[in-house]
Coordinates of C-alpha atoms in Angstrom, one line a residue:
Chain A
M1 CA 0.1 -0.1 -0.5
L2 CA 1.2 3.6 -0.5
T3 CA 2.3 5.4 2.5
L4 CA 2.8 9.1 3.7
Q5 CA 6.5 8.8 2.6
E6 CA 6.0 8.2 -0.7
I7 CA 3.8 11.1 -1.3
Q8 CA 6.3 13.0 0.2
N9 CA 8.8 11.5 -2.1
A10 CA 6.3 12.8 -4.7
H11 CA 6.6 15.7 -3.9
Q12 CA 10.3 16.1 -4.0
R13 CA 10.1 15.0 -7.1
I14 CA 7.5 17.1 -9.0
K15 CA 8.9 20.0 -7.0
P16 CA 10.5 22.2 -9.8
F17 CA 7.2 21.9 -11.9
I18 CA 4.4 22.9 -9.8
H19 CA 2.9 25.8 -8.5
K20 CA 2.5 25.3 -4.7
T21 CA -1.1 26.6 -5.3
P22 CA -3.1 28.8 -2.8
V23 CA -4.9 28.3 0.0
L24 CA -7.6 31.5 0.4
T25 CA -10.9 31.5 2.6
N26 CA -13.7 34.0 1.9
Q27 CA -15.3 36.6 4.4
Y28 CA -18.7 36.0 3.3
L29 CA -18.9 32.7 2.9
N30 CA -17.6 32.2 6.2
K31 CA -20.2 34.1 7.8
H32 CA -22.6 32.2 5.1
F33 CA -21.5 29.0 6.8
N34 CA -20.5 30.6 10.7
T35 CA -17.5 28.3 9.7
E36 CA -14.1 28.6 8.8
I37 CA -13.3 27.4 4.8
F38 CA -10.3 27.2 3.1
F39 CA -9.5 26.2 -0.4
K40 CA -6.7 24.6 -1.5
C41 CA -6.9 26.2 -5.0
E42 CA -5.8 24.1 -7.6
N43 CA -7.2 26.1 -10.4
F44 CA -3.9 28.0 -10.1
Q45 CA -2.2 24.3 -11.1
K46 CA 0.0 24.4 -13.8
A47 CA -1.7 23.7 -16.7
G48 CA -5.2 24.7 -14.1
A49 CA -6.1 21.9 -12.8
F50 CA -4.0 19.0 -9.8
K51 CA -3.5 16.6 -12.5
A52 CA -0.3 18.3 -13.2
R53 CA 0.5 16.8 -9.9
G54 CA 0.2 12.9 -11.2
A55 CA 1.0 13.6 -14.4
H56 CA 4.8 14.7 -14.1
H57 CA 4.7 12.5 -11.1
A58 CA 4.8 9.2 -13.2
V59 CA 6.7 10.9 -15.9
F60 CA 10.0 11.8 -14.0
S61 CA 9.4 8.3 -11.5
L62 CA 10.4 6.5 -15.1
T63 CA 13.6 5.3 -15.5
E64 CA 16.0 7.2 -18.8
S65 CA 14.7 4.0 -21.0
E66 CA 11.9 3.8 -19.9
A67 CA 10.8 7.5 -20.9
Q68 CA 13.7 7.9 -23.6
K69 CA 10.2 6.1 -26.2
G70 CA 8.3 8.9 -24.8
V71 CA 4.4 8.5 -22.9
V72 CA 0.5 8.4 -23.9
T73 CA -2.6 8.3 -22.7
H74 CA -6.1 8.9 -23.9
S75 CA -8.0 11.5 -22.5
S76 CA -9.6 14.6 -23.2
G77 CA -9.8 16.6 -20.2
N78 CA -6.9 18.0 -17.8
H79 CA -4.9 15.1 -17.5
A80 CA -4.2 14.5 -21.6
Q81 CA -2.6 18.4 -21.2
A82 CA -1.3 18.3 -17.8
L83 CA 0.8 14.7 -19.4
A84 CA 2.0 17.0 -22.1
L85 CA 3.5 19.5 -19.7
A86 CA 5.0 16.9 -18.4
A87 CA 6.3 15.5 -21.0
K88 CA 7.1 18.4 -22.3
N89 CA 9.3 19.6 -18.9
R90 CA 11.2 16.3 -18.8
G91 CA 12.2 16.9 -22.9
I92 CA 10.4 13.5 -24.2
K93 CA 7.4 13.0 -26.5
A94 CA 4.1 12.4 -25.1
Y95 CA 1.2 10.3 -27.8
I96 CA -1.9 12.3 -26.7
I97 CA -5.6 10.1 -28.3
M98 CA -8.5 12.1 -28.4
P99 CA -11.8 11.3 -29.8
S100 CA -12.9 13.6 -33.1
N101 CA -15.9 15.0 -31.2
A102 CA -13.3 16.8 -28.5
P103 CA -13.3 20.7 -28.3
E104 CA -10.6 22.3 -30.7
V105 CA -9.9 24.2 -27.6
K106 CA -8.9 20.9 -26.4
K107 CA -6.7 20.1 -29.0
N108 CA -4.6 23.5 -28.8
A109 CA -3.9 23.4 -24.8
V110 CA -2.7 19.8 -25.7
K111 CA -1.0 20.7 -29.4
D112 CA 1.0 24.5 -27.3
Y113 CA 2.7 21.9 -25.0
G114 CA 4.3 20.2 -27.9
A115 CA 2.5 16.8 -28.7
E116 CA 1.0 14.6 -30.7
I117 CA -3.1 14.5 -31.1
I118 CA -4.1 10.9 -32.6
I119 CA -7.3 10.7 -33.6
C120 CA -10.0 8.2 -32.2
E121 CA -13.5 7.4 -33.2
P122 CA -15.5 8.9 -29.2
T123 CA -15.8 5.2 -27.9
L124 CA -14.1 4.2 -24.4
K125 CA -13.3 0.9 -26.6
S126 CA -11.8 2.5 -29.2
R127 CA -10.0 5.1 -27.2
E128 CA -8.6 2.5 -25.2
E129 CA -7.3 0.4 -28.6
T130 CA -5.3 3.0 -30.2
C131 CA -4.0 4.5 -26.8
N132 CA -2.8 0.0 -26.4
Q133 CA -1.6 0.5 -30.0
V134 CA 0.2 3.4 -30.3
A135 CA 2.4 2.4 -26.8
R136 CA 3.0 -0.9 -29.2
E137 CA 4.0 0.7 -32.4
T138 CA 6.4 4.0 -30.6
G139 CA 7.4 1.4 -26.7
A140 CA 5.4 4.6 -24.9
Q141 CA 4.6 4.5 -21.7
I142 CA 0.8 4.4 -21.1
I143 CA 0.6 6.9 -18.2
P144 CA -3.2 6.7 -16.9
P145 CA -5.1 9.4 -15.7
Y146 CA -6.1 7.7 -12.2
N147 CA -6.5 3.8 -11.6
D148 CA -2.5 4.1 -11.1
V149 CA -0.1 4.3 -7.7
R150 CA 2.5 7.0 -9.4
I151 CA -0.8 9.3 -10.0
I152 CA -2.2 9.4 -6.8
A153 CA 1.0 9.8 -5.2
G154 CA 1.4 12.5 -7.6
Q155 CA -2.5 14.3 -6.6
G156 CA -1.9 13.2 -3.2
T157 CA 0.4 16.2 -3.2
A158 CA -1.8 18.3 -3.2
A159 CA -3.4 17.5 0.7
L160 CA 0.1 17.5 2.0
E161 CA 0.4 21.6 0.8
F162 CA -2.6 21.7 2.3
F163 CA -1.8 20.4 5.7
E164 CA 1.5 22.6 5.8
V165 CA -1.1 25.8 6.1
V166 CA -4.6 24.1 7.9
D167 CA -3.1 21.5 9.9
D168 CA -6.1 20.9 12.3
L169 CA -9.1 20.5 9.4
D170 CA -12.3 18.7 10.9
Y171 CA -13.2 18.0 7.7
I172 CA -11.1 17.4 3.3
L173 CA -13.8 17.9 1.0
V174 CA -12.7 16.1 -2.0
P175 CA -14.4 15.4 -5.8
V176 CA -14.5 12.6 -7.0
G177 CA -14.8 11.0 -10.1
G178 CA -11.6 9.0 -11.2
G179 CA -10.9 9.1 -7.3
G180 CA -7.2 9.6 -7.2
L181 CA -7.7 12.9 -5.9
L182 CA -9.8 11.8 -3.2
S183 CA -7.5 8.6 -3.1
G184 CA -4.5 10.4 -2.4
S185 CA -5.8 13.3 -0.6
A186 CA -7.6 10.6 2.2
I187 CA -3.5 8.3 2.4
V188 CA -2.2 11.8 3.3
A189 CA -5.4 13.3 6.0
K190 CA -5.5 9.9 7.6
S191 CA -1.7 9.7 7.8
V192 CA -0.7 13.5 8.9
S193 CA -4.4 14.0 11.2
L194 CA -6.4 12.0 14.0
K195 CA -9.3 13.9 13.5
T196 CA -10.3 15.1 10.1
K197 CA -13.3 13.2 8.1
V198 CA -12.0 12.3 4.3
I199 CA -15.6 12.9 2.5
G200 CA -15.9 12.6 -1.1
V201 CA -18.4 14.3 -2.9
E202 CA -20.3 13.5 -6.1
P203 CA -22.8 15.0 -9.2
K204 CA -25.2 12.9 -8.4
G205 CA -25.9 12.4 -12.2
A206 CA -22.8 10.0 -12.4
D207 CA -22.4 8.5 -8.2
D208 CA -20.5 5.3 -9.1
A209 CA -18.3 6.1 -6.1
Y210 CA -21.0 6.6 -4.0
Q211 CA -22.9 3.5 -5.0
S212 CA -20.0 1.3 -4.9
F213 CA -18.9 3.1 -1.3
K214 CA -22.2 2.2 -0.1
S215 CA -22.6 -1.4 -1.5
G216 CA -18.5 -2.6 -0.6
K217 CA -18.4 -3.6 -4.8
L218 CA -16.9 -1.7 -7.6
I219 CA -19.7 -0.3 -9.2
P220 CA -19.1 1.4 -12.7
Q221 CA -20.5 4.8 -13.8
T222 CA -23.2 4.4 -17.0
N223 CA -24.6 7.1 -18.8
P224 CA -22.7 9.8 -16.7
Q225 CA -25.7 13.0 -16.5
T226 CA -24.1 16.2 -15.0
I227 CA -22.0 19.9 -15.8
A228 CA -19.2 18.3 -14.0
D229 CA -17.1 16.6 -16.8
G230 CA -14.1 15.9 -14.6
L231 CA -15.9 13.2 -12.7
R232 CA -18.4 11.4 -15.4
T233 CA -15.6 8.6 -15.4
S234 CA -16.1 5.7 -13.7
L235 CA -14.4 4.8 -9.8
G236 CA -10.1 2.6 -10.4
D237 CA -9.9 0.1 -8.8
I238 CA -7.0 0.5 -7.3
N239 CA -8.1 3.9 -6.1
F240 CA -11.7 1.7 -4.7
K241 CA -9.7 0.0 -2.0
Y242 CA -7.8 3.2 -1.4
I243 CA -11.4 4.9 -0.5
Q244 CA -12.7 1.8 1.1
Q245 CA -9.5 2.6 3.6
Y246 CA -9.3 5.7 4.1
V247 CA -12.6 7.9 2.5
D248 CA -15.0 8.4 5.8
E249 CA -18.4 9.5 3.5
I250 CA -19.3 10.2 0.1
I251 CA -21.9 12.6 -0.4
T252 CA -24.0 12.7 -3.5
V253 CA -25.1 16.6 -4.7
E254 CA -28.1 17.9 -7.2
E255 CA -26.5 19.4 -10.2
S256 CA -28.5 22.9 -9.1
T257 CA -26.6 22.9 -6.0
I258 CA -23.4 21.9 -7.8
K259 CA -24.4 25.5 -10.6
N260 CA -25.1 27.6 -7.3
A261 CA -21.8 26.8 -5.9
M262 CA -19.8 27.0 -9.0
Q263 CA -21.6 30.9 -8.9
L264 CA -21.0 31.7 -5.3
I265 CA -17.5 30.9 -5.2
W266 CA -16.9 33.1 -9.3
E267 CA -19.2 36.1 -8.0
R268 CA -17.9 35.6 -4.5
M269 CA -14.4 34.9 -3.9
K270 CA -13.2 35.9 -7.7
I271 CA -11.6 33.4 -9.2
V272 CA -12.8 30.8 -12.4
I273 CA -13.3 27.2 -11.4
E274 CA -15.0 24.6 -13.3
P275 CA -17.7 23.4 -12.9
S276 CA -16.4 19.8 -10.8
S277 CA -14.8 21.8 -9.0
A278 CA -18.1 23.1 -7.6
V279 CA -18.7 20.2 -6.4
P280 CA -17.9 19.6 -2.2
L281 CA -19.0 24.0 -1.6
A282 CA -22.2 22.3 -3.7
A283 CA -22.6 19.5 -0.2
L284 CA -21.7 22.6 2.9
L285 CA -25.5 24.2 0.8
E286 CA -27.2 21.3 0.7
E287 CA -26.3 21.0 4.5
K288 CA -25.4 17.2 4.1
I289 CA -22.8 17.9 6.8
N290 CA -23.1 19.9 10.0
I291 CA -19.7 22.5 9.7
V292 CA -20.7 25.4 12.2
N293 CA -18.2 26.3 13.9
K294 CA -15.8 23.7 12.8
K295 CA -12.9 24.3 9.9
A296 CA -13.3 22.8 6.7
G297 CA -10.8 22.6 3.4
I298 CA -12.2 21.8 -0.4
I299 CA -10.2 20.7 -2.7
V300 CA -10.5 23.1 -5.8
S301 CA -10.0 20.5 -8.3
G302 CA -9.5 23.0 -11.4
G303 CA -10.3 25.8 -13.8
N304 CA -10.1 24.5 -16.8
I305 CA -13.6 25.8 -18.7
D306 CA -14.8 26.8 -21.8
L307 CA -16.7 30.0 -21.4
K308 CA -18.7 30.1 -24.3
N309 CA -19.9 27.2 -23.1
F310 CA -21.8 29.0 -19.5
H311 CA -25.1 30.3 -19.7
W312 CA -25.9 31.4 -16.5
Chain B
M1 CA -0.7 69.2 -4.5
L2 CA -0.2 64.9 -3.5
T3 CA 2.0 64.1 -2.8
L4 CA 3.9 60.8 -1.9
Q5 CA 3.8 61.1 1.5
E6 CA 0.4 61.7 1.9
I7 CA -0.5 58.9 -0.1
Q8 CA 1.5 57.1 2.6
N9 CA 0.0 57.6 5.1
A10 CA -3.7 57.1 3.4
H11 CA -1.6 53.5 3.6
Q12 CA -0.9 53.5 6.9
R13 CA -4.1 54.3 8.0
I14 CA -6.8 51.8 6.1
K15 CA -4.1 49.2 6.1
P16 CA -5.9 47.2 9.6
F17 CA -9.2 46.9 6.5
I18 CA -8.0 46.3 3.6
H19 CA -6.4 43.2 1.5
K20 CA -2.8 43.5 0.5
T21 CA -3.8 42.0 -2.8
P22 CA -2.0 39.9 -4.7
V23 CA 0.5 40.5 -7.5
L24 CA 0.1 37.7 -10.7
T25 CA 1.7 37.2 -13.8
N26 CA 1.1 34.3 -16.3
Q27 CA 3.4 32.6 -18.2
Y28 CA 1.4 32.0 -21.6
L29 CA 0.2 35.7 -21.6
N30 CA 4.2 36.6 -21.2
K31 CA 4.7 34.2 -23.5
H32 CA 2.6 35.7 -25.8
F33 CA 3.2 39.3 -25.6
N34 CA 7.4 37.9 -25.0
T35 CA 7.6 40.6 -22.1
E36 CA 6.9 40.3 -18.2
I37 CA 3.3 41.8 -16.8
F38 CA 2.1 41.6 -13.6
F39 CA -1.3 42.0 -12.4
K40 CA -1.7 44.2 -9.3
C41 CA -5.5 42.5 -8.8
E42 CA -8.0 44.3 -7.2
N43 CA -10.5 42.1 -7.8
F44 CA -9.1 40.5 -4.7
Q45 CA -9.8 43.1 -2.3
K46 CA -12.7 43.9 0.2
A47 CA -16.4 44.8 -1.7
G48 CA -14.3 43.7 -4.5
A49 CA -12.3 46.8 -5.6
F50 CA -9.9 49.4 -5.0
K51 CA -12.6 51.2 -4.2
A52 CA -12.5 50.1 -0.9
R53 CA -8.7 51.8 -0.3
G54 CA -10.0 55.2 -1.7
A55 CA -13.8 55.1 0.7
H56 CA -11.7 53.8 3.6
H57 CA -9.2 56.8 3.7
A58 CA -12.1 59.7 3.0
V59 CA -14.2 57.6 6.1
F60 CA -11.3 57.8 8.3
S61 CA -9.6 61.0 7.6
L62 CA -13.4 62.6 9.4
T63 CA -12.5 64.3 12.3
E64 CA -14.9 61.9 15.6
S65 CA -17.9 65.2 14.8
E66 CA -17.5 64.6 11.5
A67 CA -18.2 61.3 11.1
Q68 CA -20.5 61.3 14.2
K69 CA -23.5 62.5 11.6
G70 CA -22.2 59.6 8.9
V71 CA -21.6 59.8 5.1
V72 CA -23.4 59.5 2.0
T73 CA -23.0 59.6 -1.3
H74 CA -24.9 58.6 -4.7
S75 CA -23.2 55.5 -6.4
S76 CA -24.4 52.7 -8.5
G77 CA -21.8 50.9 -8.0
N78 CA -18.6 49.8 -6.3
H79 CA -18.1 52.9 -4.4
A80 CA -21.6 52.5 -2.8
Q81 CA -19.8 49.1 -1.1
A82 CA -16.8 50.0 -0.7
L83 CA -18.5 53.2 1.0
A84 CA -20.8 51.0 2.9
L85 CA -18.5 49.0 4.3
A86 CA -16.1 51.7 5.4
A87 CA -18.6 53.0 7.7
K88 CA -19.0 49.8 8.2
N89 CA -16.2 49.8 10.2
R90 CA -15.6 52.6 11.6
G91 CA -19.5 52.5 13.3
I92 CA -20.9 54.9 11.7
K93 CA -24.0 55.2 9.5
A94 CA -23.5 55.0 5.9
Y95 CA -26.7 56.6 3.5
I96 CA -26.2 55.2 -0.3
I97 CA -28.4 57.1 -3.1
M98 CA -29.3 54.8 -5.9
P99 CA -31.1 55.2 -8.9
S100 CA -34.3 53.1 -9.2
N101 CA -33.2 51.3 -11.9
A102 CA -30.1 50.3 -10.0
P103 CA -29.9 46.1 -10.5
E104 CA -31.5 44.0 -7.5
V105 CA -27.3 42.2 -7.1
K106 CA -26.0 45.7 -6.0
K107 CA -28.9 46.9 -3.8
N108 CA -28.5 44.1 -1.4
A109 CA -24.9 44.0 -1.9
V110 CA -24.6 47.3 0.2
K111 CA -28.3 46.8 2.7
D112 CA -25.5 43.4 3.5
Y113 CA -23.0 46.4 4.7
G114 CA -25.4 47.4 7.0
A115 CA -26.0 50.7 5.1
E116 CA -29.5 52.4 4.4
I117 CA -30.1 53.7 0.5
I118 CA -32.2 55.9 -0.7
I119 CA -33.7 55.3 -4.3
C120 CA -33.6 58.3 -6.5
E121 CA -34.7 59.1 -10.4
P122 CA -32.5 57.3 -12.5
T123 CA -31.2 60.8 -13.9
L124 CA -27.4 62.6 -12.0
K125 CA -29.7 65.6 -11.1
S126 CA -31.4 63.3 -9.3
R127 CA -28.9 62.1 -7.6
E128 CA -26.7 64.9 -6.7
E129 CA -30.1 66.6 -5.2
T130 CA -31.5 63.7 -3.5
C131 CA -27.7 64.1 -1.9
N132 CA -27.3 67.1 -0.8
Q133 CA -31.0 67.0 0.3
V134 CA -30.0 64.6 2.7
A135 CA -26.5 66.0 3.5
R136 CA -28.0 68.9 4.2
E137 CA -31.4 67.6 6.3
T138 CA -29.0 64.5 8.3
G139 CA -25.6 66.3 8.6
A140 CA -23.7 63.6 6.7
Q141 CA -20.9 64.3 5.4
I142 CA -20.9 64.0 1.5
I143 CA -18.3 61.3 0.2
P144 CA -18.0 61.2 -4.1
P145 CA -16.6 58.7 -6.1
Y146 CA -13.2 59.9 -7.4
N147 CA -12.8 63.9 -7.4
D148 CA -11.7 64.4 -4.3
V149 CA -8.5 64.4 -3.0
R150 CA -9.0 62.0 0.1
I151 CA -9.8 59.0 -2.3
I152 CA -7.0 60.0 -4.5
A153 CA -4.5 59.4 -1.9
G154 CA -6.7 56.0 -1.0
Q155 CA -6.4 55.1 -5.1
G156 CA -2.8 55.6 -4.7
T157 CA -1.9 52.7 -1.9
A158 CA -2.6 50.7 -4.8
A159 CA 0.2 51.4 -7.0
L160 CA 2.3 51.9 -4.0
E161 CA 1.3 47.8 -2.6
F162 CA 2.4 47.5 -6.6
F163 CA 5.8 48.9 -6.5
E164 CA 6.4 47.4 -3.1
V165 CA 6.6 43.8 -4.9
V166 CA 7.8 44.8 -8.5
D167 CA 10.1 48.7 -8.7
D168 CA 11.5 48.4 -11.9
L169 CA 7.8 48.6 -14.1
D170 CA 8.7 50.2 -17.8
Y171 CA 4.8 50.5 -17.8
I172 CA 2.1 51.2 -15.6
L173 CA -1.6 50.6 -17.4
V174 CA -4.1 51.8 -15.8
P175 CA -8.0 52.1 -16.7
V176 CA -9.8 55.4 -16.2
G177 CA -13.1 56.3 -15.9
G178 CA -13.4 59.2 -13.0
G179 CA -9.9 59.7 -13.1
G180 CA -9.1 58.7 -9.2
L181 CA -7.6 55.3 -9.1
L182 CA -5.3 56.7 -12.4
S183 CA -4.5 60.1 -10.5
G184 CA -3.6 58.5 -7.6
S185 CA -1.8 55.7 -9.1
A186 CA 0.1 58.3 -11.9
I187 CA 1.7 60.4 -8.2
V188 CA 3.0 57.5 -7.1
A189 CA 4.3 55.9 -10.2
K190 CA 5.9 59.1 -11.5
S191 CA 7.8 59.6 -7.5
V192 CA 8.5 56.2 -6.8
S193 CA 10.3 55.7 -10.3
L194 CA 11.9 57.8 -12.6
K195 CA 11.7 54.7 -15.8
T196 CA 7.7 54.2 -14.8
K197 CA 6.0 55.1 -18.0
V198 CA 2.0 55.6 -16.8
I199 CA -0.6 55.2 -19.2
G200 CA -4.2 55.0 -18.7
V201 CA -6.5 53.2 -21.0
E202 CA -10.4 54.2 -21.6
P203 CA -13.1 52.0 -24.2
K204 CA -13.5 54.3 -27.3
G205 CA -16.8 54.8 -26.1
A206 CA -16.0 56.7 -23.5
D207 CA -12.8 58.4 -24.4
D208 CA -13.6 61.6 -22.5
A209 CA -10.8 61.5 -20.6
Y210 CA -8.4 60.7 -24.0
Q211 CA -10.4 64.1 -25.3
S212 CA -9.3 65.8 -22.4
F213 CA -6.0 65.1 -22.2
K214 CA -5.7 65.6 -25.6
S215 CA -7.3 69.2 -25.9
G216 CA -5.9 70.3 -22.7
K217 CA -9.6 70.9 -21.3
L218 CA -11.7 69.2 -19.6
I219 CA -14.4 67.8 -21.8
P220 CA -17.9 66.0 -20.0
Q221 CA -18.4 62.5 -21.0
T222 CA -22.0 62.1 -22.9
N223 CA -23.3 58.7 -23.6
P224 CA -21.1 56.3 -23.1
Q225 CA -21.3 53.0 -25.1
T226 CA -18.5 50.4 -23.2
I227 CA -19.1 47.0 -21.6
A228 CA -16.8 49.1 -19.3
D229 CA -19.7 49.9 -16.6
G230 CA -17.3 51.8 -14.6
L231 CA -15.9 53.2 -16.8
R232 CA -18.4 55.4 -18.2
T233 CA -18.3 58.2 -16.3
S234 CA -16.4 61.9 -16.8
L235 CA -13.3 62.5 -15.7
G236 CA -13.5 64.6 -12.7
D237 CA -11.3 68.5 -12.7
I238 CA -9.3 67.4 -9.8
N239 CA -7.9 64.4 -11.3
F240 CA -7.4 65.7 -14.6
K241 CA -5.3 68.0 -12.8
Y242 CA -2.7 64.9 -11.6
I243 CA -3.6 63.0 -14.5
Q244 CA -2.5 66.2 -17.0
Q245 CA 1.0 66.6 -14.7
Y246 CA 1.8 63.0 -14.1
V247 CA 0.4 61.1 -17.4
D248 CA 2.2 60.3 -20.3
E249 CA -0.3 58.9 -22.6
I250 CA -3.9 58.2 -22.7
I251 CA -4.9 55.3 -25.4
T252 CA -8.2 53.8 -25.8
V253 CA -9.8 50.8 -27.0
E254 CA -12.2 48.7 -29.6
E255 CA -15.4 47.5 -27.2
S256 CA -14.0 43.8 -28.9
T257 CA -10.6 44.4 -27.7
I258 CA -12.4 44.5 -24.2
K259 CA -13.9 41.6 -23.7
N260 CA -11.5 38.9 -25.6
A261 CA -9.6 40.7 -23.1
M262 CA -11.9 40.0 -20.5
Q263 CA -11.9 36.5 -22.1
L264 CA -8.0 35.5 -22.0
I265 CA -7.8 36.4 -18.2
W266 CA -10.7 34.4 -17.3
E267 CA -9.9 31.3 -19.0
R268 CA -6.0 32.2 -18.7
M269 CA -5.1 33.5 -15.6
K270 CA -8.3 31.6 -13.3
I271 CA -9.3 34.7 -12.0
V272 CA -12.7 36.6 -11.7
I273 CA -12.7 40.7 -13.0
E274 CA -15.4 43.7 -14.3
P275 CA -15.0 44.2 -17.6
S276 CA -13.5 47.5 -16.7
S277 CA -10.4 45.6 -15.7
A278 CA -9.8 43.7 -18.7
V279 CA -9.8 48.0 -20.3
P280 CA -5.5 47.7 -20.1
L281 CA -4.6 44.4 -21.2
A282 CA -6.4 45.7 -23.9
A283 CA -4.5 47.6 -25.0
L284 CA -2.1 45.3 -25.1
L285 CA -4.0 43.2 -27.0
E286 CA -4.1 46.0 -29.9
E287 CA -0.4 46.9 -30.2
K288 CA -1.0 50.3 -28.9
I289 CA 2.1 50.2 -26.7
N290 CA 5.8 48.2 -27.6
I291 CA 6.1 46.2 -24.4
V292 CA 8.6 43.9 -26.0
N293 CA 10.6 43.0 -22.9
K294 CA 9.8 45.2 -21.2
K295 CA 8.3 44.9 -17.6
A296 CA 4.4 46.2 -18.1
G297 CA 2.2 46.6 -14.6
I298 CA -1.6 47.0 -15.0
I299 CA -3.5 47.3 -11.7
V300 CA -6.9 45.6 -12.1
S301 CA -9.1 47.3 -11.1
G302 CA -12.4 45.0 -10.2
G303 CA -14.1 41.6 -9.5
N304 CA -18.3 42.1 -9.3
I305 CA -19.5 41.3 -11.5
D306 CA -23.4 39.6 -12.5
L307 CA -22.5 36.0 -13.8
K308 CA -26.5 36.3 -15.2
N309 CA -25.6 39.6 -17.7
F310 CA -22.7 38.0 -19.2
H311 CA -23.3 35.7 -22.8
W312 CA -20.3 35.0 -24.4

């Protein structure tokens, strides 16, 4: 099992390439909730999301001979940009498999980091097959977006920095999609703080982690319906094991509350976050846990949005 | 004439009540412009804009007996919230005259700070008359939004903090509406730095400062047409004198460029700014000044927006 020590090692390894993102608070929200809420702002992270942490850790964990032939993944989201950047920083090649319907803006972001984009059919099957094929043909290492201990260790470094700033959180709330951020955060929280409850938060329209956690067996996500595009994926089996062991509770929230939470953060905190990042605050708005006079920490996962898609 | 010393005194006076806002940079923008751009982020200021500085300075400059009877202003914008907050912090009453067509969201923000709102007809004449009448009846001190040396000294403190962080700016770019921020910034810049050029930037659709600067006489703004709602007002005559003395150039920019600049800052820097704050970056996008390999500072004036009004 992954330990705190390995996450601390990951932190040392990736430090030169990532931002130590700020922890922000907001007077209005604290007053509104009668509590103290701390936001670890990974929307200010390199490539706009916490994904830069895991990607850099995975890429810089490769031996010289492994790295030589490059890395490959399939993603149309933040992992694609993060891996492209990490590969650029190591000076190696990245192949990014993207579905033919991926938005231009996402393709351009990946190209900007110098990665090679390979277009496939917009199905999971085609994505995985193309990815495996590229790996076979080029010898590139596959770097999955979350179901991977190197990735989990990297993502856990956000919580590590968070506890450096606020060491007595009563709660840490983390959005859960594939589970990389939640499992990494949970390992850290339970290692450094006896009192901190670790809460995963998920859209009701993509509640596979909640269903899996409740039933004790991994239930894949089918047909997710949520604005939180980063949380539509299925929980990974490696992530699930850590979540079962270290997470206290998984909470689901309504779409309308996610939007309200996002608007609150934009308008009150003046920071741009993506919908997935609003999901933990939505749990507080729905009063799913009692945080009065408690210290609650929220990991803001990212800030990559296409403004043209937003109508308030 | 107002001096650096008075702005330093203002800073000491208001320090307990305002945020020392961060200075941010963005790798993408620096690469794009082949330069270094520094953003002094007053969107993170108390009440969401630099206006908190001037309002606090004016309110805390009052003698005890003056302050006793409260303060009054007419504003539907950031000055209204700023003055309400400053009065609250001094523990005195604020009367805010607002036009009947002011948005609910703005009225609520002012009410949240405990101020008394007095509604008038939506004309400048009615606003001024109502303000004078309230002042007469209550004995409250009138605190104008910009045409006032106490306000100018307060607004200048943003530039003071800016030069503490980056002391060798080649340019400082400041949006200009009433001219409080620009005149205060110009006094500071010219006092602390021989090399810094001070540039005011204004929407082409509300170019009274540009016209006034060019012709050497104050030309009032009539029928302003711009998304930058903070910059629709006429330049104040007191502000104009400082601008004539200390500002190097006033540049005007197109509406479409303001929107592009705002989108760039939201999407790339992950911060929420109001349209007025995007105006200086618009000047760089229009290549109105050559900043290659130079250090350019931009004062981001505020972040108060109603997301419902935005369609990208």
